[in-house]
């Protein structure tokens, strides 16, 4: 078990959104305000960690052929729990995320990590994998939220900070490009972030090749 | 006449103004994953339309006659995903036995559809919007047609992208996402149809 490698993988080299390109639907759909992104990120982090632990625990008794069905049942169970908890304690978040909370079930990140990591590794490693991948996902969501909210509404921390929870105004109201909070903005900002990531990941390699 | 108009409004909404891909962000994974060639995109689109229509019908029945009746609404997510997973499995076996040609055409895409959020999404949206049985089925099928339209258009643009000249770091997903973003902008133009 290599914690440092897992940490760097989750955040950078194997980032679930920017490198593995999983879980795109929620990444683009709900990143319109800071509060949404934080809520979604933490929800996925919790579900991912719990389902990774459980799947890693039962991996030896589950027959290979029905493993996907088992994964989905485990994940759906945790999603239901988190869904009910959010509805009970954070009703505002439940309304703004809407159908995307139950849709965490089919978020490819969770099924992908179950298949690629926790089905093959021990409990402790799977636990940390869930946490680090979850943090990587949350960070991307927050980056998307901050960029889209800044460009689209000219505010920061919408739903959480500022007067009436509307966010702290940074840009005067005539400057923001409203388009960025619409679906178009989601596609463009995520495209730009992935391009930035590809640039950052390709750079050191090129330097090495040149030094050879 | 009213029902005809409301069904027409649902269909137009699902195909154009509230397109599953471009305005609701459902089903992005297969949209980006299987859109490198027009042929495969058509196959995927047809398979999704088929499964979405059937899934809407079955989940509506399950929801109305089992979940609501026995007051088990909180089991919705678990029940729906199980129904969809077994439905996809069943369709696969059925096609393999009775329509081998269709099976070979769709075969590869069918297992992928279980984790397509458009299918679970349409089931949940039907319940959220309080649609009756016919409305649910129409919404499912036309939502699938919207997906088909989007993925075929996108794949045909993506085939042309090979000849385009863009910075190297934008290769692959980023340029595809920007293309999809511009298409979403175009589809926003249909939102005027919502007055119906």
Tab-separated table of C-alpha atoms in Angstrom:
chain	number	residue	atom	x	y	z
A	1	UNK	CA	0.000	0.000	0.000
A	2	UNK	CA	1.422	3.292	-1.097
A	3	UNK	CA	-0.487	6.183	0.433
A	4	UNK	CA	1.484	8.930	-1.210
A	5	UNK	CA	1.080	7.425	-4.664
A	6	UNK	CA	-2.653	6.918	-4.077
A	7	UNK	CA	-2.963	10.511	-2.922
A	8	UNK	CA	-1.190	11.923	-5.972
A	9	UNK	CA	-3.126	9.586	-8.277
A	10	UNK	CA	-6.475	10.666	-6.870
A	11	UNK	CA	-5.688	14.356	-7.041
A	12	UNK	CA	-3.609	14.558	-10.216
A	13	UNK	CA	-2.303	11.669	-12.261
A	14	UNK	CA	-5.469	9.566	-12.140
A	15	UNK	CA	-7.924	12.334	-11.346
A	16	UNK	CA	-11.389	10.810	-11.846
A	17	UNK	CA	-12.759	13.698	-13.891
A	18	UNK	CA	-9.818	15.319	-15.645
A	19	UNK	CA	-7.793	12.206	-16.523
A	20	UNK	CA	-10.133	9.203	-16.354
A	21	UNK	CA	-13.013	11.333	-17.718
A	22	UNK	CA	-15.652	9.650	-15.556
A	23	UNK	CA	-18.753	11.114	-13.965
A	24	UNK	CA	-19.187	13.878	-16.512
A	25	UNK	CA	-22.926	14.320	-16.133
A	26	UNK	CA	-22.880	15.562	-12.577
A	27	UNK	CA	-19.654	17.490	-13.099
A	28	UNK	CA	-21.245	19.659	-15.741
A	29	UNK	CA	-24.831	19.716	-14.563
A	30	UNK	CA	-24.602	20.910	-10.980
A	31	UNK	CA	-21.525	23.129	-10.952
A	32	UNK	CA	-23.382	26.412	-11.103
A	33	UNK	CA	-22.841	27.512	-7.503
A	34	UNK	CA	-20.225	26.839	-4.853
A	35	UNK	CA	-22.675	25.232	-2.425
A	36	UNK	CA	-23.924	22.722	-5.039
A	37	UNK	CA	-20.399	21.665	-5.930
A	38	UNK	CA	-19.354	21.228	-2.319
A	39	UNK	CA	-22.507	19.272	-1.440
A	40	UNK	CA	-22.244	16.985	-4.467
A	41	UNK	CA	-18.514	16.451	-3.963
A	42	UNK	CA	-18.865	15.501	-0.302
A	43	UNK	CA	-21.854	13.237	-1.045
A	44	UNK	CA	-19.880	11.369	-3.705
A	45	UNK	CA	-16.810	11.201	-1.448
A	46	UNK	CA	-18.820	9.563	1.349
A	47	UNK	CA	-20.626	7.115	-0.939
A	48	UNK	CA	-17.422	6.230	-2.797
A	49	UNK	CA	-15.506	5.535	0.422
A	50	UNK	CA	-18.276	3.438	1.968
A	51	UNK	CA	-18.962	1.424	-1.160
A	52	UNK	CA	-15.236	0.860	-1.731
A	53	UNK	CA	-14.896	-0.543	1.805
A	54	UNK	CA	-17.937	-2.811	1.519
A	55	UNK	CA	-17.028	-4.081	-1.942
A	56	UNK	CA	-13.492	-4.785	-0.829
A	57	UNK	CA	-14.880	-6.712	2.160
A	58	UNK	CA	-17.208	-8.890	0.099
A	59	UNK	CA	-14.927	-9.287	-2.908
A	60	UNK	CA	-13.973	-12.861	-2.053
A	61	UNK	CA	-17.501	-14.203	-1.599
A	62	UNK	CA	-19.075	-12.572	-4.663
A	63	UNK	CA	-19.099	-14.767	-7.785
A	64	UNK	CA	-17.374	-13.092	-10.688
A	65	UNK	CA	-20.379	-13.239	-13.005
A	66	UNK	CA	-22.797	-11.238	-10.887
A	67	UNK	CA	-20.302	-8.778	-9.445
A	68	UNK	CA	-21.613	-5.767	-11.385
A	69	UNK	CA	-25.120	-6.376	-10.074
A	70	UNK	CA	-23.752	-6.680	-6.528
A	71	UNK	CA	-21.780	-3.454	-6.909
A	72	UNK	CA	-24.876	-1.627	-8.098
A	73	UNK	CA	-26.969	-2.895	-5.177
A	74	UNK	CA	-24.314	-1.829	-2.635
A	75	UNK	CA	-23.934	1.586	-4.263
A	76	UNK	CA	-27.694	2.100	-4.572
A	77	UNK	CA	-28.095	1.319	-0.872
A	78	UNK	CA	-25.592	3.976	0.158
A	79	UNK	CA	-26.995	6.502	-2.325
A	80	UNK	CA	-30.459	6.031	-0.844
A	81	UNK	CA	-29.107	6.636	2.661
A	82	UNK	CA	-27.252	9.796	1.636
A	83	UNK	CA	-30.267	10.963	-0.375
A	84	UNK	CA	-32.565	10.641	2.644
A	85	UNK	CA	-30.018	12.339	4.943
A	86	UNK	CA	-29.662	15.291	2.553
A	87	UNK	CA	-33.437	15.610	2.242
A	88	UNK	CA	-33.772	15.608	6.026
A	89	UNK	CA	-30.932	17.945	7.020
A	90	UNK	CA	-30.122	20.017	3.913
A	91	UNK	CA	-33.426	20.506	2.065
A	92	UNK	CA	-32.012	23.485	0.128
A	93	UNK	CA	-29.267	21.287	-1.309
A	94	UNK	CA	-31.802	18.562	-2.117
A	95	UNK	CA	-33.894	20.977	-4.209
A	96	UNK	CA	-30.955	22.463	-6.087
A	97	UNK	CA	-29.310	19.117	-6.898
A	98	UNK	CA	-32.673	17.483	-7.626
A	99	UNK	CA	-32.523	14.343	-9.702
A	100	UNK	CA	-28.717	14.273	-9.604
A	101	UNK	CA	-28.548	12.878	-6.059
A	102	UNK	CA	-30.255	9.563	-6.931
A	103	UNK	CA	-28.250	9.614	-10.169
A	104	UNK	CA	-25.036	9.177	-8.140
A	105	UNK	CA	-25.891	5.458	-8.467
A	106	UNK	CA	-24.914	5.538	-12.119
A	107	UNK	CA	-22.000	7.904	-11.619
A	108	UNK	CA	-19.268	6.009	-13.437
A	109	UNK	CA	-16.631	7.059	-10.887
A	110	UNK	CA	-18.097	4.845	-8.167
A	111	UNK	CA	-18.701	1.794	-10.354
A	112	UNK	CA	-15.369	2.398	-12.077
A	113	UNK	CA	-13.405	2.448	-8.813
A	114	UNK	CA	-15.289	-0.629	-7.579
A	115	UNK	CA	-14.350	-2.547	-10.694
A	116	UNK	CA	-10.834	-1.190	-11.126
A	117	UNK	CA	-9.639	-0.872	-7.545
A	118	UNK	CA	-11.627	-2.128	-4.570
A	119	UNK	CA	-12.531	-5.457	-6.201
A	120	UNK	CA	-8.815	-6.218	-6.378
A	121	UNK	CA	-7.386	-4.563	-3.258
A	122	UNK	CA	-7.576	-4.791	0.514
A	123	UNK	CA	-9.958	-2.872	2.765
A	124	UNK	CA	-7.540	-0.195	3.981
A	125	UNK	CA	-6.218	0.574	0.503
A	126	UNK	CA	-9.783	0.760	-0.848
A	127	UNK	CA	-10.793	3.086	1.977
A	128	UNK	CA	-8.007	5.545	1.167
A	129	UNK	CA	-8.635	5.172	-2.552
A	130	UNK	CA	-12.245	6.222	-1.957
A	131	UNK	CA	-11.171	9.242	0.085
A	132	UNK	CA	-8.491	10.432	-2.336
A	133	UNK	CA	-10.540	9.869	-5.490
A	134	UNK	CA	-13.432	11.607	-3.751
A	135	UNK	CA	-11.227	14.577	-2.891
A	136	UNK	CA	-9.969	14.710	-6.477
A	137	UNK	CA	-13.570	14.779	-7.722
A	138	UNK	CA	-14.599	17.421	-5.188
A	139	UNK	CA	-11.676	19.672	-6.108
A	140	UNK	CA	-12.586	19.561	-9.791
A	141	UNK	CA	-16.217	20.328	-8.962
A	142	UNK	CA	-15.161	23.279	-6.831
A	143	UNK	CA	-12.844	24.586	-9.553
A	144	UNK	CA	-15.687	24.328	-12.086
A	145	UNK	CA	-18.098	26.039	-9.691
A	146	UNK	CA	-15.733	28.895	-8.909
A	147	UNK	CA	-14.937	29.557	-12.581
A	148	UNK	CA	-18.507	29.253	-13.816
A	149	UNK	CA	-19.950	31.296	-10.962
A	150	UNK	CA	-17.330	34.015	-11.365
A	151	UNK	CA	-17.776	34.305	-15.124
A	152	UNK	CA	-21.502	33.667	-15.194
A	153	UNK	CA	-22.815	35.556	-12.192
A	154	UNK	CA	-19.811	37.529	-10.984
A	155	UNK	CA	-20.080	36.103	-7.469
A	156	UNK	CA	-18.128	33.757	-5.204
A	157	UNK	CA	-19.485	31.155	-2.785
A	158	UNK	CA	-23.108	31.179	-3.994
A	159	UNK	CA	-25.551	29.380	-1.700
A	160	UNK	CA	-23.169	29.617	1.227
A	161	UNK	CA	-21.545	33.036	1.717
A	162	UNK	CA	-22.574	36.666	1.360
A	163	UNK	CA	-25.904	38.444	1.983
A	164	UNK	CA	-28.863	36.054	1.795
A	165	UNK	CA	-26.512	33.259	0.737
A	166	UNK	CA	-26.341	34.722	-2.773
A	167	UNK	CA	-22.546	34.860	-2.770
A	168	UNK	CA	-20.064	37.702	-2.520
A	169	UNK	CA	-20.286	39.947	-5.564
A	170	UNK	CA	-16.951	40.402	-7.292
A	171	UNK	CA	-17.890	41.603	-10.761
A	172	UNK	CA	-20.458	44.412	-11.122
A	173	UNK	CA	-23.697	43.084	-12.578
A	174	UNK	CA	-23.158	44.368	-16.126
A	175	UNK	CA	-20.009	42.292	-16.758
A	176	UNK	CA	-20.885	38.603	-16.127
A	177	UNK	CA	-21.607	36.358	-19.130
A	178	UNK	CA	-24.864	34.647	-18.150
A	179	UNK	CA	-24.139	31.911	-20.693
A	180	UNK	CA	-21.497	30.402	-18.419
A	181	UNK	CA	-24.056	29.190	-15.867
A	182	UNK	CA	-26.090	27.597	-18.684
A	183	UNK	CA	-25.196	24.145	-20.123
A	184	UNK	CA	-22.884	25.753	-22.713
A	185	UNK	CA	-20.613	27.033	-19.958
A	186	UNK	CA	-20.336	23.571	-18.430
A	187	UNK	CA	-19.034	22.066	-21.652
A	188	UNK	CA	-16.629	24.907	-22.368
A	189	UNK	CA	-15.159	25.174	-18.848
A	190	UNK	CA	-14.698	21.413	-18.491
A	191	UNK	CA	-13.087	21.271	-21.929
A	192	UNK	CA	-10.683	24.027	-20.941
A	193	UNK	CA	-9.852	22.315	-17.627
A	194	UNK	CA	-9.102	18.971	-19.307
A	195	UNK	CA	-6.953	20.747	-21.900
A	196	UNK	CA	-5.062	22.454	-19.062
A	197	UNK	CA	-4.571	19.087	-17.361
A	198	UNK	CA	-3.272	17.485	-20.573
A	199	UNK	CA	-0.870	20.389	-20.980
A	200	UNK	CA	0.343	20.034	-17.384
A	201	UNK	CA	0.754	16.259	-17.626
A	202	UNK	CA	2.520	16.322	-20.987
A	203	UNK	CA	4.989	19.022	-20.040
A	204	UNK	CA	7.380	17.100	-17.722
A	205	UNK	CA	7.539	14.222	-20.216
A	206	UNK	CA	8.655	16.537	-22.969
A	207	UNK	CA	11.379	17.999	-20.759
A	208	UNK	CA	12.673	14.540	-19.986
A	209	UNK	CA	12.744	13.572	-23.650
A	210	UNK	CA	14.650	16.704	-24.472
A	211	UNK	CA	17.201	16.147	-21.702
A	212	UNK	CA	17.879	12.665	-23.077
B	1	UNK	CA	-57.236	17.209	-28.361
B	2	UNK	CA	-55.690	18.423	-25.144
B	3	UNK	CA	-53.895	15.158	-24.579
B	4	UNK	CA	-52.570	15.173	-28.141
B	5	UNK	CA	-51.210	18.672	-27.644
B	6	UNK	CA	-49.653	17.861	-24.298
B	7	UNK	CA	-48.006	14.754	-25.763
B	8	UNK	CA	-46.738	16.825	-28.679
B	9	UNK	CA	-45.356	19.382	-26.233
B	10	UNK	CA	-43.612	16.648	-24.237
B	11	UNK	CA	-42.112	15.170	-27.409
B	12	UNK	CA	-40.848	18.463	-28.790
B	13	UNK	CA	-39.448	19.354	-25.398
B	14	UNK	CA	-37.626	16.057	-25.015
B	15	UNK	CA	-36.178	16.124	-28.541
B	16	UNK	CA	-35.300	19.793	-28.941
B	17	UNK	CA	-35.672	22.378	-26.203
B	18	UNK	CA	-35.027	20.118	-23.208
B	19	UNK	CA	-32.691	17.745	-25.011
B	20	UNK	CA	-31.304	15.183	-22.560
B	21	UNK	CA	-27.718	15.849	-23.556
B	22	UNK	CA	-27.609	19.545	-24.214
B	23	UNK	CA	-29.864	20.961	-21.574
B	24	UNK	CA	-30.236	18.312	-18.868
B	25	UNK	CA	-26.741	16.767	-18.936
B	26	UNK	CA	-28.018	13.196	-18.795
B	27	UNK	CA	-26.128	10.483	-20.653
B	28	UNK	CA	-22.926	12.416	-21.275
B	29	UNK	CA	-20.645	9.381	-20.763
B	30	UNK	CA	-21.863	7.347	-23.777
B	31	UNK	CA	-22.322	10.611	-25.686
B	32	UNK	CA	-18.596	11.307	-25.423
B	33	UNK	CA	-17.460	7.684	-25.375
B	34	UNK	CA	-19.199	6.194	-28.419
B	35	UNK	CA	-19.316	9.131	-30.786
B	36	UNK	CA	-16.120	8.695	-32.743
B	37	UNK	CA	-17.928	7.219	-35.754
B	38	UNK	CA	-21.388	7.882	-37.126
B	39	UNK	CA	-22.242	4.155	-37.497
B	40	UNK	CA	-21.557	3.317	-33.870
B	41	UNK	CA	-23.319	6.495	-32.780
B	42	UNK	CA	-26.459	5.431	-34.666
B	43	UNK	CA	-26.308	1.981	-33.043
B	44	UNK	CA	-25.910	3.427	-29.581
B	45	UNK	CA	-28.676	5.983	-30.144
B	46	UNK	CA	-31.162	3.331	-31.281
B	47	UNK	CA	-30.274	1.041	-28.379
B	48	UNK	CA	-30.721	3.893	-25.891
B	49	UNK	CA	-34.071	4.923	-27.400
B	50	UNK	CA	-35.314	1.347	-27.163
B	51	UNK	CA	-34.206	0.863	-23.554
B	52	UNK	CA	-35.437	4.286	-22.444
B	53	UNK	CA	-38.911	3.637	-23.819
B	54	UNK	CA	-39.164	0.213	-22.194
B	55	UNK	CA	-37.595	1.381	-18.934
B	56	UNK	CA	-40.049	4.291	-18.633
B	57	UNK	CA	-42.979	1.920	-19.080
B	58	UNK	CA	-41.737	-0.681	-16.593
B	59	UNK	CA	-40.513	1.709	-13.922
B	60	UNK	CA	-43.828	3.571	-14.092
B	61	UNK	CA	-45.689	0.322	-13.471
B	62	UNK	CA	-43.299	-0.685	-10.663
B	63	UNK	CA	-43.589	2.724	-9.061
B	64	UNK	CA	-47.381	2.964	-9.231
B	65	UNK	CA	-48.359	-0.586	-8.377
B	66	UNK	CA	-45.608	-1.591	-5.964
B	67	UNK	CA	-43.735	1.353	-4.475
B	68	UNK	CA	-46.626	3.785	-3.991
B	69	UNK	CA	-49.095	1.087	-3.011
B	70	UNK	CA	-46.928	-0.338	-0.236
B	71	UNK	CA	-45.520	3.046	0.779
B	72	UNK	CA	-41.953	2.179	-0.213
B	73	UNK	CA	-41.120	5.414	-2.038
B	74	UNK	CA	-37.730	5.631	-0.354
B	75	UNK	CA	-36.674	2.448	-2.165
B	76	UNK	CA	-37.150	4.158	-5.539
B	77	UNK	CA	-33.478	4.435	-6.494
B	78	UNK	CA	-32.661	0.841	-5.580
B	79	UNK	CA	-35.772	-0.561	-7.222
B	80	UNK	CA	-35.326	1.424	-10.443
B	81	UNK	CA	-31.683	0.572	-10.938
B	82	UNK	CA	-32.425	-3.122	-10.364
B	83	UNK	CA	-35.309	-2.999	-12.834
B	84	UNK	CA	-33.130	-1.271	-15.425
B	85	UNK	CA	-30.179	-3.627	-14.934
B	86	UNK	CA	-32.335	-6.734	-15.263
B	87	UNK	CA	-34.260	-5.209	-18.178
B	88	UNK	CA	-31.034	-4.614	-20.074
B	89	UNK	CA	-29.866	-8.149	-19.313
B	90	UNK	CA	-33.207	-9.530	-20.438
B	91	UNK	CA	-33.226	-7.548	-23.686
B	92	UNK	CA	-29.744	-8.797	-24.395
B	93	UNK	CA	-30.742	-12.448	-23.951
B	94	UNK	CA	-33.971	-11.970	-25.903
B	95	UNK	CA	-32.212	-10.347	-28.855
B	96	UNK	CA	-29.489	-12.979	-28.841
B	97	UNK	CA	-32.085	-15.766	-29.205
B	98	UNK	CA	-34.673	-14.216	-31.484
B	99	UNK	CA	-33.049	-11.403	-33.468
B	100	UNK	CA	-29.379	-12.258	-33.937
B	101	UNK	CA	-28.857	-9.553	-36.587
B	102	UNK	CA	-30.095	-6.798	-34.302
B	103	UNK	CA	-28.106	-8.337	-31.466
B	104	UNK	CA	-24.843	-8.177	-33.368
B	105	UNK	CA	-25.605	-4.581	-34.292
B	106	UNK	CA	-26.460	-3.441	-30.758
B	107	UNK	CA	-24.671	-6.105	-28.711
B	108	UNK	CA	-21.688	-4.117	-27.587
B	109	UNK	CA	-23.722	-1.127	-26.442
B	110	UNK	CA	-26.389	-2.899	-24.444
B	111	UNK	CA	-24.389	-3.634	-21.254
B	112	UNK	CA	-23.128	-0.048	-21.273
B	113	UNK	CA	-26.658	1.273	-21.115
B	114	UNK	CA	-27.198	0.074	-17.535
B	115	UNK	CA	-24.957	2.856	-16.302
B	116	UNK	CA	-26.289	5.445	-18.725
B	117	UNK	CA	-27.737	8.120	-16.498
B	118	UNK	CA	-30.284	9.092	-19.149
B	119	UNK	CA	-32.150	5.810	-18.536
B	120	UNK	CA	-32.344	6.119	-14.752
B	121	UNK	CA	-32.838	9.851	-15.206
B	122	UNK	CA	-35.892	9.462	-17.411
B	123	UNK	CA	-37.424	7.014	-14.918
B	124	UNK	CA	-36.930	9.480	-12.052
B	125	UNK	CA	-38.076	12.500	-14.076
B	126	UNK	CA	-41.294	10.706	-15.071
B	127	UNK	CA	-42.142	10.314	-11.403
B	128	UNK	CA	-41.020	13.837	-10.535
B	129	UNK	CA	-43.182	15.353	-13.285
B	130	UNK	CA	-46.211	13.227	-12.301
B	131	UNK	CA	-46.587	11.826	-15.800
B	132	UNK	CA	-49.243	9.175	-16.446
B	133	UNK	CA	-48.396	5.937	-18.229
B	134	UNK	CA	-48.722	7.208	-21.804
B	135	UNK	CA	-46.896	10.437	-21.075
B	136	UNK	CA	-44.070	8.478	-19.435
B	137	UNK	CA	-43.626	6.208	-22.423
B	138	UNK	CA	-43.758	9.138	-24.850
B	139	UNK	CA	-41.230	11.049	-22.758
B	140	UNK	CA	-38.930	8.015	-22.628
B	141	UNK	CA	-39.046	7.326	-26.370
B	142	UNK	CA	-38.738	10.953	-27.460
B	143	UNK	CA	-35.989	11.541	-24.912
B	144	UNK	CA	-34.169	8.653	-26.553
B	145	UNK	CA	-34.789	10.170	-29.996
B	146	UNK	CA	-33.314	13.423	-28.705
B	147	UNK	CA	-30.260	11.478	-27.585
B	148	UNK	CA	-30.065	9.793	-31.004
B	149	UNK	CA	-30.258	13.157	-32.780
B	150	UNK	CA	-27.605	14.671	-30.528
B	151	UNK	CA	-25.137	11.773	-30.742
B	152	UNK	CA	-25.450	11.407	-34.537
B	153	UNK	CA	-24.944	15.138	-35.130
B	154	UNK	CA	-22.033	15.146	-32.706
B	155	UNK	CA	-20.383	12.093	-34.280
B	156	UNK	CA	-20.610	13.578	-37.750
B	157	UNK	CA	-18.960	16.787	-36.547
B	158	UNK	CA	-16.319	14.785	-34.688
B	159	UNK	CA	-15.391	12.856	-37.838
B	160	UNK	CA	-14.659	16.182	-39.513
B	161	UNK	CA	-12.602	17.343	-36.518
B	162	UNK	CA	-9.771	15.082	-37.649
B	163	UNK	CA	-8.985	17.589	-40.376
B	164	UNK	CA	-9.231	20.600	-38.091
B	165	UNK	CA	-6.207	22.466	-36.873
B	166	UNK	CA	-6.208	23.084	-33.121
B	167	UNK	CA	-3.612	23.220	-30.319
B	168	UNK	CA	-2.188	19.828	-29.429
B	169	UNK	CA	-3.234	19.979	-25.780
B	170	UNK	CA	-6.879	20.201	-26.832
B	171	UNK	CA	-6.729	16.813	-28.526
B	172	UNK	CA	-9.345	14.230	-27.582
B	173	UNK	CA	-11.926	15.158	-24.969
B	174	UNK	CA	-11.331	18.919	-24.662
B	175	UNK	CA	-12.029	19.704	-28.305
B	176	UNK	CA	-14.996	17.309	-28.231
B	177	UNK	CA	-16.379	19.144	-25.193
B	178	UNK	CA	-15.971	22.513	-26.868
B	179	UNK	CA	-17.798	21.175	-29.931
B	180	UNK	CA	-20.564	19.869	-27.696
B	181	UNK	CA	-20.703	23.243	-25.965
B	182	UNK	CA	-21.243	25.046	-29.263
B	183	UNK	CA	-23.933	22.511	-30.164
B	184	UNK	CA	-25.586	23.153	-26.799
B	185	UNK	CA	-25.560	26.848	-27.665
B	186	UNK	CA	-27.319	26.054	-30.931
B	187	UNK	CA	-29.878	23.882	-29.164
B	188	UNK	CA	-30.597	26.735	-26.737
B	189	UNK	CA	-32.215	28.425	-29.696
B	190	UNK	CA	-35.034	25.869	-29.489
B	191	UNK	CA	-36.012	27.004	-26.006
B	192	UNK	CA	-38.372	29.501	-27.619
B	193	UNK	CA	-40.600	26.520	-28.432
B	194	UNK	CA	-41.454	26.195	-24.755
B	195	UNK	CA	-44.412	28.647	-25.011
B	196	UNK	CA	-46.552	25.651	-25.930
